[in-house]
Structure formats: structure tokens, C-alpha cells
């Protein structure tokens, strides 16, 4: 049976080879071609996308995998610095004069309490807090994340900690922690030398991450400041696992830091305390090892307790220090400036000898004054000393003799000689802020727009006038006179167990001054203390300790007019602040100098009456502590008779 298909519309005959059938097939092919192109485009796009993703995955895993692993690890692990223990400062005998001690403190973790204010109120009833302390705590709580501890109170006593622990249920968020703080066992006795520490200021930030740690301290004065980097040490590190918000989960690793190096200084702490116990307000004493310049003692009165700076200086305490006319914060031995008075006469004599304007045998007649035009310059001995040579002039401290030598030598030669003996120069001692002082010259005066007159030279010939000299410089002068070497005063004996430079006498060069000239000055200083008529005869050392050579001095602090002198002016009848300063320099033993000393007593009237006995007592104490030969302690010094 056959079936025939008839088109119902005019699309062709319906035969396979007909035009209608061919049109349908073309339409299907066209549609199939469009689909194929779309599929190809889509496939290409998918292939490109997956290829890009594949390449990125390869790059992330193979090429940058290590980097992202590190970043992920850094998000999980928090590396924190551990402050190292600060190095100690030791005296010459190994006694700790600056060390560390545990600091028990109360901390507050804000997230562990629902009401910070209520917790602080309860705490203040147990351990009182001032309004300023509460304001500081609340300010730090607002600034920090709630899980970061904030210091509430440091330096807790055992009683405070016991009360806090007993009341712990009522103090949510409060915990007890332990840190370290600086301790100065000798307190005010060594504060001017050792210095103190304080939190770093903005100007101290030098890129050292250690300075950013809470509780870190930096040296602010003295040895603490000079050797700060060595005392600081190097920080350690601890790795802590933290969560997404930074809270510590556990400790992963710890590497301890390198403690700061110990610094040993040349001062004897017991000698220092003994000397400070014997001096009054406005007095300074410096004792050097004359052979190498080591500072054995440097006492200044008054002083301050450096431990106060650990907990912070109150406004009241600071006002008390700064308003005190005796200036306890200032080390008078290095920063007190005084005219040297008659202790300067050896320098004038050496300048005259070097310039050959005077010889050891030249004699000058002293009638009690020297006239220059209509100006009269007086000698301290009103009726004069008569005819004197240079040695006798040093012994009797004759002003007129040195007026004449200064007039011949000139101020510039005198200044140059003074500088060679350390006066008016930077001695580079390890005490930041030490003052250089002033030895005037003609050029210095002219730079001020004023002339230098011959009368100025005469006044400066006896150590008066524009001079500004420190007691440390006077002790250095005495040491150089004794040894003929340019010894420099210094405090550091060793750092980290390694000896510091300058400990051997041969390390210091010669001053280049003829031995005969130095010997003449030493003989004059010997006569001051040991010959009848010497101005410090009462300050002789006990015979068992040898012989001391020295020179007295007194310095006017206000001008005395001729009219006042004629009316019988007496300094002892004036208010204390108008009275002369008293000075004394010395070295001992005379035949083999070991120690040099300087003493300045503000408004002490006379060098022989106030300063020389203190110098004698200081040397007696030094010999008792340092002499090699065994034996009983020498009896204390008796007061010297009051002389110039």
C-alpha cells in the first residue's frame, strides 16, 4: 500500500528533491550553524575563564604560596618584644649603686568587668587613688582595646597586695603583675654621678623598638645617660598565638633578650657617703687618683633621691627642688662656677716662668697694695709681706707679688697656661651637661665690644675677675701640678668586665712644662701646709700618712670699696650671701703623689679655716681606705686654725 503526502500549502511538491523540502533542510542547517558558533564561543569563554582561574591558582599555590602562608601565619602569630634587664652600675669595689628590683603592680583588664568605674571605686577604697590617677586610668582604658591591661597602681607593698587578693571577688578585672624598676641603694649620696632613669620622651625615639615598650626607662642624667645604650641591652621576643581580634590564646615560642652590660665606676661608695656626711650645704669635694685621673669621690651638698623618679616626681616635689636656692638638682662639683682665687696663683707663676718675665729668685716688695694710676689694688695682708721671692709668695699667698707677675706676663699667656691645666676647658668626663667654665682672654673681652685693660690683668693675676671654674677643674689642676701629666678625670673603670681606657698613668701625655718650674710650684704648696707662716699650717696630715702640699684661696662675691675698707670692713659681719667663698686644692703624698683634692665652701670665708680642714679629712679617709700598708685607722682630723 502506498501513502502519498500532499502539501496543504504551496510549499512545493513534497518530494525529497522538491524545493519545499530543501528549504526546511536549509533552515535546520542554518539554525544548527548558529548553535555551533554560540557553543564554540561559550566553550572558548569557559575555557579562557577556567584557564585564567587555573593560572591564578597555580600562581597562588606555587609562586606566591610562601608569601600568603607567611601572611596567614602573621595573622595567627603575634611577635612581641621582651624588655631586657637593664645593666647594673657598680662602684670600684663591686657594690651595686644602680640595680633592678621587682615591681609588683595592679593591672586592670576592662573586658573582665562590666563597670570600670565601679571597679576603680572599689579599688580606691582598698588602695587610695588620686583624681589624677583615676583620670589617667580611664583615659588609657578608652584608648586601648578592652583586653589590653592598664596599670592601675605600681610599687605595691605586701600589705596592699594582701588587701587586693582578699577583696579579689569584689574587684573584677583587677590582677596582680610583676615587672622591674630601677633601684638606687645609696639614694642621694651618688645621685649626681649615677644619675637616674625616666620614661622615654618623643625626642628619644631613634628607631629602637625597645623604647616603645611599656615600662621601659632611659637614662636621664649621669652615668645612666652617658652609658644608656650599653645599659639598655637588646630586647628578646615571644611568639603568641592570637585569635582574629588579637586576644592571646597561648605562647608558642620565647627568645630571651640580652641583658644590658654592667658598668663599673671608679667612685668608692663608702668614701662618698663619708665625705657627704661631713660637708654642709653649698659645699663640694672632689678626690682624684692623681696618677690616672680616676674620680674616687665627688660629693656635692645638697642632693636629691633618684628613686623618686621611678614612681614619678610630684608637682610639689618638683617645686620644692626648683625653688630651693641651694639647687639640689645641680652637681656643684661639675656645674658650680667659681673664681679660683689664690688657688690660681701657681698658674700665674708658671706663666711668668715660661714667658721668662720672672725667675725663681726675683723678689718683689709688698707694702700691702699696688697702685696703678689712681686705682689701688690691695693685698689680703693689710700691712704687706715685705720682700718676697716666688716660692715665698706662694707660701704666704701674697697678692702684690702676683699682681706684678700678671702685669708682666699678660692675660693671654696666663689663659693659655690655665687651659693646659684643665681650667676653662671641656674635661670630657662621663657626666652629660658638665659646664666648661671660662678663662677670659683679651679676644674674649673684645668680642663683647669692650677693651681689656691692664687693671683687668692685675685683678685676674690673683684668680679674681671673670673666671668661671668648677671644683672638678680645680682638682684636675692639682693632679696635673702633682704629676706633670695631662690626666683627664673619668668615672668609668670597666664596661661589661672590660677595662676602660685611661687606667694606666703612662696613657696620659706630659704637659711639656719644665720639671724645675713644676718643682718650684710644688715646693711653694708644700710650704703652705708644712712651714711656719704657711696659710694652711693647721691642715697638716698625720705623720704616719706622709706630707700634703696645698694652696688656700678665698673669693670675693661682691666688690669692697676703698671707703668700706677705710671704715674697717669685715666680711664676717656681713650677711652670709655676701661673704667670700673658701677654696683649697692639694695633693699627697708630696714625694710620691697619689691623690689630688679640691674643696669649695660657698661663703665659707677663708680657705684655711673652712676648706683646708675638709681636704685634710678627705685625704685621711682616702689613705685609711686605700693605702696598701695594713694598720689601724688614723684618728680624725682636728680643726685647723683660721687663716687665709
PDB file of N, CA, C and O in Angstrom, residues 4 71 125 152 194 221 295 315 338 344 362 377 441 459 484 597 611:
ATOM      1  N   UNK A   4       0.786   8.659   0.031  1.00  0.00           N
ATOM      2  CA  UNK A   4       1.293   9.890  -0.591  1.00  0.00           C
ATOM      3  C   UNK A   4       1.001  11.050   0.311  1.00  0.00           C
ATOM      4  O   UNK A   4      -0.035  11.165   0.882  1.00  0.00           O
ATOM      5  N   UNK A  71      51.745  35.505  55.468  1.00  0.00           N
ATOM      6  CA  UNK A  71      50.714  36.456  55.906  1.00  0.00           C
ATOM      7  C   UNK A  71      49.704  35.790  56.823  1.00  0.00           C
ATOM      8  O   UNK A  71      49.278  36.369  57.840  1.00  0.00           O
ATOM      9  N   UNK A 125      39.014  52.355  97.477  1.00  0.00           N
ATOM     10  CA  UNK A 125      38.725  52.215  98.909  1.00  0.00           C
ATOM     11  C   UNK A 125      39.726  51.280  99.582  1.00  0.00           C
ATOM     12  O   UNK A 125      39.921  51.347 100.797  1.00  0.00           O
ATOM     13  N   UNK A 152      47.128  50.205  87.018  1.00  0.00           N
ATOM     14  CA  UNK A 152      46.326  50.969  87.973  1.00  0.00           C
ATOM     15  C   UNK A 152      47.198  51.560  89.074  1.00  0.00           C
ATOM     16  O   UNK A 152      47.114  52.742  89.407  1.00  0.00           O
ATOM     17  N   UNK A 194      75.655  58.904  89.385  1.00  0.00           N
ATOM     18  CA  UNK A 194      74.975  57.791  88.723  1.00  0.00           C
ATOM     19  C   UNK A 194      73.833  58.304  87.860  1.00  0.00           C
ATOM     20  O   UNK A 194      73.574  57.791  86.776  1.00  0.00           O
ATOM     21  N   UNK A 221      70.361  61.292  83.277  1.00  0.00           N
ATOM     22  CA  UNK A 221      71.478  62.088  83.803  1.00  0.00           C
ATOM     23  C   UNK A 221      72.599  61.140  84.205  1.00  0.00           C
ATOM     24  O   UNK A 221      72.401  59.928  84.365  1.00  0.00           O
ATOM     25  N   UNK A 295      88.099  59.273  89.344  1.00  0.00           N
ATOM     26  CA  UNK A 295      87.367  60.004  90.381  1.00  0.00           C
ATOM     27  C   UNK A 295      87.064  59.031  91.520  1.00  0.00           C
ATOM     28  O   UNK A 295      86.330  58.059  91.333  1.00  0.00           O
ATOM     29  N   UNK A 315      54.261  67.266  91.513  1.00  0.00           N
ATOM     30  CA  UNK A 315      54.409  68.702  91.261  1.00  0.00           C
ATOM     31  C   UNK A 315      54.957  69.417  92.487  1.00  0.00           C
ATOM     32  O   UNK A 315      55.777  70.337  92.378  1.00  0.00           O
ATOM     33  N   UNK A 338      82.944  79.105  89.899  1.00  0.00           N
ATOM     34  CA  UNK A 338      83.540  79.993  90.891  1.00  0.00           C
ATOM     35  C   UNK A 338      84.833  80.573  90.324  1.00  0.00           C
ATOM     36  O   UNK A 338      85.512  79.931  89.511  1.00  0.00           O
ATOM     37  N   UNK A 344      94.762  79.880  92.156  1.00  0.00           N
ATOM     38  CA  UNK A 344      95.180  80.087  90.774  1.00  0.00           C
ATOM     39  C   UNK A 344      96.607  80.619  90.670  1.00  0.00           C
ATOM     40  O   UNK A 344      97.169  80.694  89.573  1.00  0.00           O
ATOM     41  N   UNK A 362     113.642  86.158  91.607  1.00  0.00           N
ATOM     42  CA  UNK A 362     113.187  87.549  91.545  1.00  0.00           C
ATOM     43  C   UNK A 362     112.379  87.905  92.790  1.00  0.00           C
ATOM     44  O   UNK A 362     111.480  87.157  93.198  1.00  0.00           O
ATOM     45  N   UNK A 377      95.195  98.481  94.264  1.00  0.00           N
ATOM     46  CA  UNK A 377      94.866  97.064  94.399  1.00  0.00           C
ATOM     47  C   UNK A 377      95.500  96.562  95.696  1.00  0.00           C
ATOM     48  O   UNK A 377      96.720  96.619  95.861  1.00  0.00           O
ATOM     49  N   UNK A 441      90.177  85.935  77.970  1.00  0.00           N
ATOM     50  CA  UNK A 441      91.318  86.405  77.186  1.00  0.00           C
ATOM     51  C   UNK A 441      91.010  87.801  76.656  1.00  0.00           C
ATOM     52  O   UNK A 441      89.863  88.272  76.732  1.00  0.00           O
ATOM     53  N   UNK A 459      93.871  92.204  88.297  1.00  0.00           N
ATOM     54  CA  UNK A 459      92.853  91.522  89.110  1.00  0.00           C
ATOM     55  C   UNK A 459      92.864  90.024  88.838  1.00  0.00           C
ATOM     56  O   UNK A 459      92.760  89.205  89.763  1.00  0.00           O
ATOM     57  N   UNK A 484     102.648  66.377  86.502  1.00  0.00           N
ATOM     58  CA  UNK A 484     103.193  66.900  85.254  1.00  0.00           C
ATOM     59  C   UNK A 484     102.589  66.263  84.026  1.00  0.00           C
ATOM     60  O   UNK A 484     103.066  66.487  82.906  1.00  0.00           O
ATOM     61  N   UNK A 597      92.939  66.644  95.549  1.00  0.00           N
ATOM     62  CA  UNK A 597      91.649  67.002  96.132  1.00  0.00           C
ATOM     63  C   UNK A 597      91.394  68.486  95.935  1.00  0.00           C
ATOM     64  O   UNK A 597      92.324  69.294  95.910  1.00  0.00           O
ATOM     65  N   UNK A 611      87.904  75.336 104.155  1.00  0.00           N
ATOM     66  CA  UNK A 611      88.129  74.337 103.108  1.00  0.00           C
ATOM     67  C   UNK A 611      89.288  73.393 103.402  1.00  0.00           C
ATOM     68  O   UNK A 611      89.184  72.183 103.175  1.00  0.00           O
TER      69      UNK A 611
END
